PDB file of C-alpha atoms in Angstrom:
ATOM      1  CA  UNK A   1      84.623 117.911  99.934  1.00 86.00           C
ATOM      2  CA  UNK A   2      88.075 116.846  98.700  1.00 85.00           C
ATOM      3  CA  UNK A   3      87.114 118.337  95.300  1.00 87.00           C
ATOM      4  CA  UNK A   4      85.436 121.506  96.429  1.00 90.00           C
ATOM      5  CA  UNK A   5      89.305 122.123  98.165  1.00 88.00           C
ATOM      6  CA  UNK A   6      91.009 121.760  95.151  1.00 85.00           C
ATOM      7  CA  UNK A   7      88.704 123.975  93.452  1.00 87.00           C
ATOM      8  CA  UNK A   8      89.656 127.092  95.601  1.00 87.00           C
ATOM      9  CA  UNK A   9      93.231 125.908  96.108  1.00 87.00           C
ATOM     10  CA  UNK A  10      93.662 126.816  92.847  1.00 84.00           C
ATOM     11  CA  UNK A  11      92.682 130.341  92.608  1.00 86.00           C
ATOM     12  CA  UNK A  12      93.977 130.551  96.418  1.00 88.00           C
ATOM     13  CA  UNK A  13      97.332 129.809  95.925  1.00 88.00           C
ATOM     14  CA  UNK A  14      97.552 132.363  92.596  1.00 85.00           C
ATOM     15  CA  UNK A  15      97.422 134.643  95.198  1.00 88.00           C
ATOM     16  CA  UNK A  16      99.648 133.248  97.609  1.00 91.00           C
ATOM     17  CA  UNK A  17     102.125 133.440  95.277  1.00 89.00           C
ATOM     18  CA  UNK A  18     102.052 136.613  93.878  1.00 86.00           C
ATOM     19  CA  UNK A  19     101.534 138.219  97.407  1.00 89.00           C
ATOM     20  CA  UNK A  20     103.971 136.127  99.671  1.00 92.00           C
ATOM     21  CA  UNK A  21     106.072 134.275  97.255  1.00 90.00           C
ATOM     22  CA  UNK A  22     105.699 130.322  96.228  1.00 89.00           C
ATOM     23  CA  UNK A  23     106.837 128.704  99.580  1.00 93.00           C
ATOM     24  CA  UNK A  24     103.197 130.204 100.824  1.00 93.00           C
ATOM     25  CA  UNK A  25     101.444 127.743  99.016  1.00 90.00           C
ATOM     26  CA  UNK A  26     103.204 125.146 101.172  1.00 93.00           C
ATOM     27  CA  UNK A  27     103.124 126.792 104.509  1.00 94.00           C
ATOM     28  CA  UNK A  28      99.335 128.147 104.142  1.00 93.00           C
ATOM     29  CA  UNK A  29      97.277 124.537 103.617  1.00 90.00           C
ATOM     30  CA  UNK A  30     100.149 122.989 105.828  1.00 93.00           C
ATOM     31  CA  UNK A  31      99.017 125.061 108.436  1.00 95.00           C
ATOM     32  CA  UNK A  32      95.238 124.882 107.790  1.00 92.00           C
ATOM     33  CA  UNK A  33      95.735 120.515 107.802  1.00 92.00           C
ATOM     34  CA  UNK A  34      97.192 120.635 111.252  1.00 96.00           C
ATOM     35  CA  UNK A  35      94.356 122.754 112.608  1.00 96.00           C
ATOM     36  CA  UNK A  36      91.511 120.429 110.876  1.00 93.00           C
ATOM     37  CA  UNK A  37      93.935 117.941 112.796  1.00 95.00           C
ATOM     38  CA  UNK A  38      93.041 119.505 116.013  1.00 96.00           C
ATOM     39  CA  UNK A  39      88.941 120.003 115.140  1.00 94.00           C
ATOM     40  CA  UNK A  40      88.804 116.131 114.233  1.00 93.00           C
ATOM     41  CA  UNK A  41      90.614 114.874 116.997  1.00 92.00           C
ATOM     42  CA  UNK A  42      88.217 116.835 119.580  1.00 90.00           C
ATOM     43  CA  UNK A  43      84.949 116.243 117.534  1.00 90.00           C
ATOM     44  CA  UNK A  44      85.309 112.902 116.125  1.00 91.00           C
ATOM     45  CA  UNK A  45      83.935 109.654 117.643  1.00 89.00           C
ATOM     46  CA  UNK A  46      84.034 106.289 116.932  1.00 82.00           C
ATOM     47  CA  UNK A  47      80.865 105.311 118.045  1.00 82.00           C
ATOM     48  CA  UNK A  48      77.252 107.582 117.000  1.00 83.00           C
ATOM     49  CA  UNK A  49      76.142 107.608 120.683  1.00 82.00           C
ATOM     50  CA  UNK A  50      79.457 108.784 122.119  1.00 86.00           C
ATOM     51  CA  UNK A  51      78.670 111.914 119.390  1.00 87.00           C
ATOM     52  CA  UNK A  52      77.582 114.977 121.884  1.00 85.00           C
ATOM     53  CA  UNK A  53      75.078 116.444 119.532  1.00 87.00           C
ATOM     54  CA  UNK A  54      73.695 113.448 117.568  1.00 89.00           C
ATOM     55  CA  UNK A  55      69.880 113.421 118.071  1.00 90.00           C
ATOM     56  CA  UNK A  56      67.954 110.300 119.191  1.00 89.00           C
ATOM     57  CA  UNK A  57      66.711 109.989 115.717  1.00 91.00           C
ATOM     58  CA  UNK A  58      69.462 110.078 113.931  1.00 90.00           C
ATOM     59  CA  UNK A  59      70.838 107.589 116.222  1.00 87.00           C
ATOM     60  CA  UNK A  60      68.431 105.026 115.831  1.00 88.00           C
ATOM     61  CA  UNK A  61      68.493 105.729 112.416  1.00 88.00           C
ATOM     62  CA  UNK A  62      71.696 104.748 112.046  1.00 84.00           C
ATOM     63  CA  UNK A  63      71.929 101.740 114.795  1.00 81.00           C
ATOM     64  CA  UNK A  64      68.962 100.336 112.710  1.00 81.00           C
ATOM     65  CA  UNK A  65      70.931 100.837 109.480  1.00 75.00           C
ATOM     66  CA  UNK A  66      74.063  98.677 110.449  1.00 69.00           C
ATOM     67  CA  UNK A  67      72.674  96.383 112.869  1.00 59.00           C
ATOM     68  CA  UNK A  68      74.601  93.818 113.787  1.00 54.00           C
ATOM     69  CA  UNK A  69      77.468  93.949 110.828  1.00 55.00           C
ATOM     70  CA  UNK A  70      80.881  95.374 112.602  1.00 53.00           C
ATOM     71  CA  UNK A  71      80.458  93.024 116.178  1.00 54.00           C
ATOM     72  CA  UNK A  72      79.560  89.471 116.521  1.00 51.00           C
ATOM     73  CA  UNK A  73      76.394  89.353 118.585  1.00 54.00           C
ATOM     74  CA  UNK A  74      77.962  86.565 121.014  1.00 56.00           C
ATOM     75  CA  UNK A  75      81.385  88.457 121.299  1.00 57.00           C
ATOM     76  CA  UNK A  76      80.855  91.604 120.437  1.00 62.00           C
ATOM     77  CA  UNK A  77      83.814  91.675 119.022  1.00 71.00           C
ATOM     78  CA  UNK A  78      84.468  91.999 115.358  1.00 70.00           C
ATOM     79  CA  UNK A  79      85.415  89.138 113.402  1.00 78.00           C
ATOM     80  CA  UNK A  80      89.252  87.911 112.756  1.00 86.00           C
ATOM     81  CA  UNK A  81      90.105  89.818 109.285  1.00 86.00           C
ATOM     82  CA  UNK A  82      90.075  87.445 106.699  1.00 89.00           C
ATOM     83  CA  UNK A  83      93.052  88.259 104.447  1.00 88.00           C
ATOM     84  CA  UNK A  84      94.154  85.605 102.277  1.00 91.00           C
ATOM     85  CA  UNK A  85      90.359  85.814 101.177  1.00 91.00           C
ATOM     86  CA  UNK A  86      90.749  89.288 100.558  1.00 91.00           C
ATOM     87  CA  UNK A  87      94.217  88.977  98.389  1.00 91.00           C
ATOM     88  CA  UNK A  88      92.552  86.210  96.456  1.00 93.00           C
ATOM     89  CA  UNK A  89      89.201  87.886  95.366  1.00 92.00           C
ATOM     90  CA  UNK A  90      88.589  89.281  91.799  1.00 94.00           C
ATOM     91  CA  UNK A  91      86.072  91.808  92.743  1.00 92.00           C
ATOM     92  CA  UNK A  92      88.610  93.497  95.850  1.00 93.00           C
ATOM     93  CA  UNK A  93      91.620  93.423  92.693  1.00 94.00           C
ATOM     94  CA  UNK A  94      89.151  95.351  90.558  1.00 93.00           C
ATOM     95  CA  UNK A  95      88.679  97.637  93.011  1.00 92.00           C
ATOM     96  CA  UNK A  96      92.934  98.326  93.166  1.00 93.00           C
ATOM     97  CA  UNK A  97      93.264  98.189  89.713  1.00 92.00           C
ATOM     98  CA  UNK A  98      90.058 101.013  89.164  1.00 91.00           C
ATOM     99  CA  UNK A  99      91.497 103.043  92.380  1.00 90.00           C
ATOM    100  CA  UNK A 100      95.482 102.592  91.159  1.00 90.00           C
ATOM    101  CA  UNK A 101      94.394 103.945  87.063  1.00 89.00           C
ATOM    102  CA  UNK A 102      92.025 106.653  88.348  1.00 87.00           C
ATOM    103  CA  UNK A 103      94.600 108.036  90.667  1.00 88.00           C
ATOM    104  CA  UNK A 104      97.249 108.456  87.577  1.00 89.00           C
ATOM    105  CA  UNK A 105      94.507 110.044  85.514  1.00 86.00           C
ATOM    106  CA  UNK A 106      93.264 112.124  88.121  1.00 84.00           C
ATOM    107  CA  UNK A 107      96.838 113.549  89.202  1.00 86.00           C
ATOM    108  CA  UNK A 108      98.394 113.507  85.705  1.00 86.00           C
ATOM    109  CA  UNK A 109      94.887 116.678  85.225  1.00 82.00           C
ATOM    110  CA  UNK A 110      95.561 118.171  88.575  1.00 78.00           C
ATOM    111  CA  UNK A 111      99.222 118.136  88.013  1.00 78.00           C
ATOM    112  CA  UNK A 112      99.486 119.428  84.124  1.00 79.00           C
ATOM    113  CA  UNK A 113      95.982 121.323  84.134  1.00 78.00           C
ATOM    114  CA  UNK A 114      97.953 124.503  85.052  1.00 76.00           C
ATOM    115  CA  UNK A 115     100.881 124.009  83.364  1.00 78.00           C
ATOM    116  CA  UNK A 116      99.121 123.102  80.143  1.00 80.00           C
ATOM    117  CA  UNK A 117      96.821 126.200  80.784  1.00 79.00           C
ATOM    118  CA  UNK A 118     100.284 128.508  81.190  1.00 78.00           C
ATOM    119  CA  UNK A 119     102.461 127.000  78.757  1.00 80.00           C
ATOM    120  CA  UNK A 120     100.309 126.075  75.868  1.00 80.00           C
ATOM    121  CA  UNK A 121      97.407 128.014  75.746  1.00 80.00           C
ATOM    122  CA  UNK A 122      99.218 131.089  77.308  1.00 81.00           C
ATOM    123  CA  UNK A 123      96.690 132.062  80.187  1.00 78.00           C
ATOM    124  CA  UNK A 124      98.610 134.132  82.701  1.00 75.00           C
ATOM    125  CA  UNK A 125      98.771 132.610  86.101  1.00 68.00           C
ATOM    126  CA  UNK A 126      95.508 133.862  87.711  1.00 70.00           C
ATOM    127  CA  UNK A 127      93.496 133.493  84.972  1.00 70.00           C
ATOM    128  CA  UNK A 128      95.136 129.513  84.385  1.00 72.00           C
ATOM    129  CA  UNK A 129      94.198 129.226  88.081  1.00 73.00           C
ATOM    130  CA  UNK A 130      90.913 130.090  88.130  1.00 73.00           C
ATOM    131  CA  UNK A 131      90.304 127.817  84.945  1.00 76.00           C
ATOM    132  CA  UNK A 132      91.932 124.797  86.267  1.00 77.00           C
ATOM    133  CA  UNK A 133      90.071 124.741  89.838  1.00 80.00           C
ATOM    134  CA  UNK A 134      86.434 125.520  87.673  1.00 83.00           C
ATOM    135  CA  UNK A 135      86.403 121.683  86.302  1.00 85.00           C
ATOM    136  CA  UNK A 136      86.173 120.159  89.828  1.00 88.00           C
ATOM    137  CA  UNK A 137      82.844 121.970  90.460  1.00 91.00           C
ATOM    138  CA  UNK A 138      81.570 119.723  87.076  1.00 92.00           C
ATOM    139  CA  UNK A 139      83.249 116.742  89.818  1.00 92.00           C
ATOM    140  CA  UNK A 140      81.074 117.552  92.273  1.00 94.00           C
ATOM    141  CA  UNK A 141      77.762 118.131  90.550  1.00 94.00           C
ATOM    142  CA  UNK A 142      78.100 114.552  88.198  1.00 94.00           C
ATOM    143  CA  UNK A 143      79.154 112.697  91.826  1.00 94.00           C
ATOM    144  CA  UNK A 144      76.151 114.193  92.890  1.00 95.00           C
ATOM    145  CA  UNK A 145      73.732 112.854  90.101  1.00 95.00           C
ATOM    146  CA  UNK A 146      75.042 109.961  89.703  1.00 95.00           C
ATOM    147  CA  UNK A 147      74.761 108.655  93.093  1.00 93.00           C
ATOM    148  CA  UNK A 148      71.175 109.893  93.454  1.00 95.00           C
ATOM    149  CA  UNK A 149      69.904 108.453  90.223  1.00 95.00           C
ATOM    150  CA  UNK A 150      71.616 105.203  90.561  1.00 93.00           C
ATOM    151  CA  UNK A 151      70.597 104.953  93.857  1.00 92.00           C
ATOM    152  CA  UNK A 152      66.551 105.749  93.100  1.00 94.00           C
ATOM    153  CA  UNK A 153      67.318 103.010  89.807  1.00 94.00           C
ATOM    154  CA  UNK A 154      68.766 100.370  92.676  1.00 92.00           C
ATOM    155  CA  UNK A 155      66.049 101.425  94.791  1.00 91.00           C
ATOM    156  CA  UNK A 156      63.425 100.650  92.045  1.00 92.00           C
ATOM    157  CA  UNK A 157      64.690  97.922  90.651  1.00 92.00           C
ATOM    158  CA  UNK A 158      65.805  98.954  87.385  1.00 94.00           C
ATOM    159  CA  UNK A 159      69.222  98.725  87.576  1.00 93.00           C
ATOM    160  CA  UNK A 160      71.638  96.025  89.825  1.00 93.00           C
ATOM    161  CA  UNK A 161      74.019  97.450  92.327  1.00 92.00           C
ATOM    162  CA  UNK A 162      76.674  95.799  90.191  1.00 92.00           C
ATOM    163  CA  UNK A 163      75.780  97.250  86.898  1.00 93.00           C
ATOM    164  CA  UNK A 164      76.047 100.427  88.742  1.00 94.00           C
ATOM    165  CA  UNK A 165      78.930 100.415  89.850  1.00 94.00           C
ATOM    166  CA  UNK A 166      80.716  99.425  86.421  1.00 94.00           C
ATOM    167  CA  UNK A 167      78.982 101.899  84.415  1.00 94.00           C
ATOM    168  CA  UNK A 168      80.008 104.621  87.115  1.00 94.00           C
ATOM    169  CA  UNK A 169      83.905 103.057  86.826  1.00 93.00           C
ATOM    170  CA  UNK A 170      83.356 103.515  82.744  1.00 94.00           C
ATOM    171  CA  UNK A 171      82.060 107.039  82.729  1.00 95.00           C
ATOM    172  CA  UNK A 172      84.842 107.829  85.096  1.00 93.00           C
ATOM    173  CA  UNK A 173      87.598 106.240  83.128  1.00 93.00           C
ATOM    174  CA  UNK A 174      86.983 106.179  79.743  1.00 94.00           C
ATOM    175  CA  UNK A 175      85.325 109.804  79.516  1.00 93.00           C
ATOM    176  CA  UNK A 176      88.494 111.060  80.209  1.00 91.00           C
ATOM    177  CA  UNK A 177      90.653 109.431  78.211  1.00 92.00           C
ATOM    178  CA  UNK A 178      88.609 110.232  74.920  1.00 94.00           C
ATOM    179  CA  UNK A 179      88.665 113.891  76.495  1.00 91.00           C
ATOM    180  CA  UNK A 180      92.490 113.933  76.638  1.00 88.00           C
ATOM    181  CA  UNK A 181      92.570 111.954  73.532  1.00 91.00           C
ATOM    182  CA  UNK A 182      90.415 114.953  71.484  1.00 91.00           C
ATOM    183  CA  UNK A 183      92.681 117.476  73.097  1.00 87.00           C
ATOM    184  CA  UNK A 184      95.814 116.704  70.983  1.00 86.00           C
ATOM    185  CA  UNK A 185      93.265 117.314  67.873  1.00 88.00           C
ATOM    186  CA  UNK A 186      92.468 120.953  68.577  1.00 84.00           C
ATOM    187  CA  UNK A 187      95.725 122.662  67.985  1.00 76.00           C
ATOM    188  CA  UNK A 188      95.695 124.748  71.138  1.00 72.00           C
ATOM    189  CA  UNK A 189      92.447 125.978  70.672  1.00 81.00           C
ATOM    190  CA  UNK A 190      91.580 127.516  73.798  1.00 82.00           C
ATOM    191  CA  UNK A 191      87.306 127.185  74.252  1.00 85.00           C
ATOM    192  CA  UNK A 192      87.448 123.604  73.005  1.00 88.00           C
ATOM    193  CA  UNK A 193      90.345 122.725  74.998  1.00 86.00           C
ATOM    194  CA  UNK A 194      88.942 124.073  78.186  1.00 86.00           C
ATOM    195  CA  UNK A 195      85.646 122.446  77.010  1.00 90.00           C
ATOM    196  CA  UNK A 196      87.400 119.312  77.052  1.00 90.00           C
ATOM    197  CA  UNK A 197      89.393 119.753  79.912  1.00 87.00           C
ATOM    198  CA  UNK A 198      86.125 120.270  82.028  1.00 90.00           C
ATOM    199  CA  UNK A 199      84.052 117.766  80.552  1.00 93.00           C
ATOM    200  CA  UNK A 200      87.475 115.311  80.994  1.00 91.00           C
ATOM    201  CA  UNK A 201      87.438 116.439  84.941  1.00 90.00           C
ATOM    202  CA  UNK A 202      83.618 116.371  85.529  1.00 93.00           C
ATOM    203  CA  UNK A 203      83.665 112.498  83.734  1.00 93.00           C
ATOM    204  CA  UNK A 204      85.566 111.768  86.511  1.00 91.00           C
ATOM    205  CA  UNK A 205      83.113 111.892  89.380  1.00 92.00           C
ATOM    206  CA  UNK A 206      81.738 108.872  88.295  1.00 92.00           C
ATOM    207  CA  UNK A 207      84.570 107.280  90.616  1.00 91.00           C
ATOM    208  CA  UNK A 208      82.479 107.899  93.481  1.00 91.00           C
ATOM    209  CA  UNK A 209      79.330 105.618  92.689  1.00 93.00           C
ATOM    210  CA  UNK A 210      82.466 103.576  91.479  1.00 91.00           C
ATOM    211  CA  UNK A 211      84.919 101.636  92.798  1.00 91.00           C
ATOM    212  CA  UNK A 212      85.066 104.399  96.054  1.00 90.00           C
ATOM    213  CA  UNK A 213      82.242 102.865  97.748  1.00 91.00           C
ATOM    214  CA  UNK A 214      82.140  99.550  96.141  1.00 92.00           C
ATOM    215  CA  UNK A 215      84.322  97.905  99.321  1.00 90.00           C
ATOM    216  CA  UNK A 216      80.917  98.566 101.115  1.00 89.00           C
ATOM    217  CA  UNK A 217      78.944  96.163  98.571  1.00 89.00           C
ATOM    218  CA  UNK A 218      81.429  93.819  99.124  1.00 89.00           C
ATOM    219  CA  UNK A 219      81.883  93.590 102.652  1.00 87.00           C
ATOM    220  CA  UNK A 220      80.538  95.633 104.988  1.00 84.00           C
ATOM    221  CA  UNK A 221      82.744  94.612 108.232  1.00 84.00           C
ATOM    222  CA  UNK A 222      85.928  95.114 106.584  1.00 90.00           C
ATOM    223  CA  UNK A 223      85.230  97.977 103.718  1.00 89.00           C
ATOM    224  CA  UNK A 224      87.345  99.800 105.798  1.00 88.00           C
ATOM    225  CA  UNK A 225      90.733  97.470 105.130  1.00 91.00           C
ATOM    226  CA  UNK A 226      89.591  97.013 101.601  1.00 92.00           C
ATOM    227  CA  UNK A 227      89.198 101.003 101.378  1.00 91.00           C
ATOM    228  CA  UNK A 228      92.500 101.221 102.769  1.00 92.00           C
ATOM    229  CA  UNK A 229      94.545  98.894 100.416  1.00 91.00           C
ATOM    230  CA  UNK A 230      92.688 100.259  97.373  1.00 89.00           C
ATOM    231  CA  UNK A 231      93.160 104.140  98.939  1.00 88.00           C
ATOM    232  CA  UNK A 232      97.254 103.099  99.012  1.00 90.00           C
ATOM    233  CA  UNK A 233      97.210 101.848  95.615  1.00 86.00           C
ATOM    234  CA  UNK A 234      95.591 105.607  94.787  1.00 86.00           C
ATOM    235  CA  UNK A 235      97.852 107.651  96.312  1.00 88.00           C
ATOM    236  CA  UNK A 236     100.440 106.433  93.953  1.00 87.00           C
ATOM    237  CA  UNK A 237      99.555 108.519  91.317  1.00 85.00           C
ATOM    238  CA  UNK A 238     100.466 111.239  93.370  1.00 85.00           C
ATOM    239  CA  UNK A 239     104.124 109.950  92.601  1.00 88.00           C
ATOM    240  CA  UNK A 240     103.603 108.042  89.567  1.00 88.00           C
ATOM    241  CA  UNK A 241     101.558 110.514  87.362  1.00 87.00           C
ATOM    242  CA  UNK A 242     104.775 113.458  87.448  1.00 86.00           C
ATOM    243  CA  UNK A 243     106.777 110.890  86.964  1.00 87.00           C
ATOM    244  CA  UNK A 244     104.991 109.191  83.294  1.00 85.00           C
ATOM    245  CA  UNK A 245     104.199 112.388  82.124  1.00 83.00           C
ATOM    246  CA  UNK A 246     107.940 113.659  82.444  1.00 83.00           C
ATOM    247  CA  UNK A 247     109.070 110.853  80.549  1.00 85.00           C
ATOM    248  CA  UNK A 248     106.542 111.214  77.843  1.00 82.00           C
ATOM    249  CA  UNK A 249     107.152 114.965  77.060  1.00 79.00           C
ATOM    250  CA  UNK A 250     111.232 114.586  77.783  1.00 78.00           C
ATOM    251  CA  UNK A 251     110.741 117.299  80.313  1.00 65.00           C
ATOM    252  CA  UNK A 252     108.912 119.999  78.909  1.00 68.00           C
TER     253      UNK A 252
END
């Protein structure tokens, strides 16, 4: 869903700017985030059966899924959060480390796609916006595959969750970084440059079969702090990305 956004926010706020100016493309999502705000707040629930138009069989469905894993059966409470466990395991760091690096890749494309697009291969803006949201529909489609044929391989046997989570983490790191490597080859030739760009993008749905939902293999009753620490660690490429890539090309 987060993808599928930034793939009409591109094109979207093309025309925002050329119709109401650049501050538009602050005021316009601002606005639309405060009214999701609203929806959330009166739809969400924290608990399936408080959920006004869940059926009965999708809510034994899922009270059969979980079971017993967020309350203690005797307290029904959920368990004290373990924390220094936490800090101290390998797996939860690999899980920063993989959120923290995909976050400066991710925003370093979403940041420079456009500007790249404008400045280098001299596509005017609506055309460079269309062309930089198009790569996060290749996002969507390899998250999609991915997590259905790794989960029919876990499912059969063939492959351990594990070993499916790392080679999801690889795809979505290292394709990439050979994309953006190949890039500097082409001298600005725009098809294999955008060729590259989307295949760079698309590589990077692999993240969600990755270390996204890996907090879940982990540790079911507490994926949610894990997801939490690892989801602060990504949001620092939001920041950090601008920042590296300024440095690199002296402000160009």
């Amino acid at each position: 869903g987060g993808k599928f956004a930034i793939m009409i926010t591109f094109p979207m706020a093309a025309l925002l700017i050329k119709s109401w100016g650049w501050e538009s493309t602050f005021y316009v999502p601002g606005v639309a985030c405060l009214v999701w705000c609203v929806v959330w707040f009166l739809v969400v629930t924290s608990k399936p059966k408080d959920y006004r138009w869940i059926s009965e069989a999708e809510h034994n469905f899922i009270k059969q899924s979980i079971g017993n894993t967020v309350a203690s059966k005797t307290t029904n409470r959920a368990p004290p959060l373990p924390l220094r466990s936490i800090l101290t395991s390998l797996p939860f760091w690999a899980i920063f480390v993989a959120g923290l690096g995909g976050s400066v890749g991710f925003f370093t494309l979403l940041t420079y796609l456009p500007l790249y697009m404008k400045n280098m291969l001299h596509y005017d803006m609506k055309s460079s916006a269309a062309f930089s949201g198009l790569p996060y529909l290749g996002f969507i489609i390899l998250s999609l595959v991915i997590g259905y044929v790794g989960d029919l391989l876990r499912q059969k046997g063939y492959i351990r969750t594990g070993t499916l989570r790392k080679v999801s983490e690889t795809i979505a790191h290292t394709g990439p970084a050979l994309c953006m490597i190949g890039i500097t080859f082409l001298t600005c030739d725009r098809t294999s440059t955008l060729i590259l760009f989307f295949m760079a993008v698309t590589c990077q749905g692999g993240e969600n079969s990755g270390w996204i939902v890996n907090s879940l293999d982990l540790s079911p009753n507490f994926a949610g702090t894990i997801s939490g620490i690892a989801g602060a660690a990504a949001t620092t490429g939001g920041w950090l990305a601008p920042v590296l890539v300024a440095a690199l090309i002296n402000n160009q």
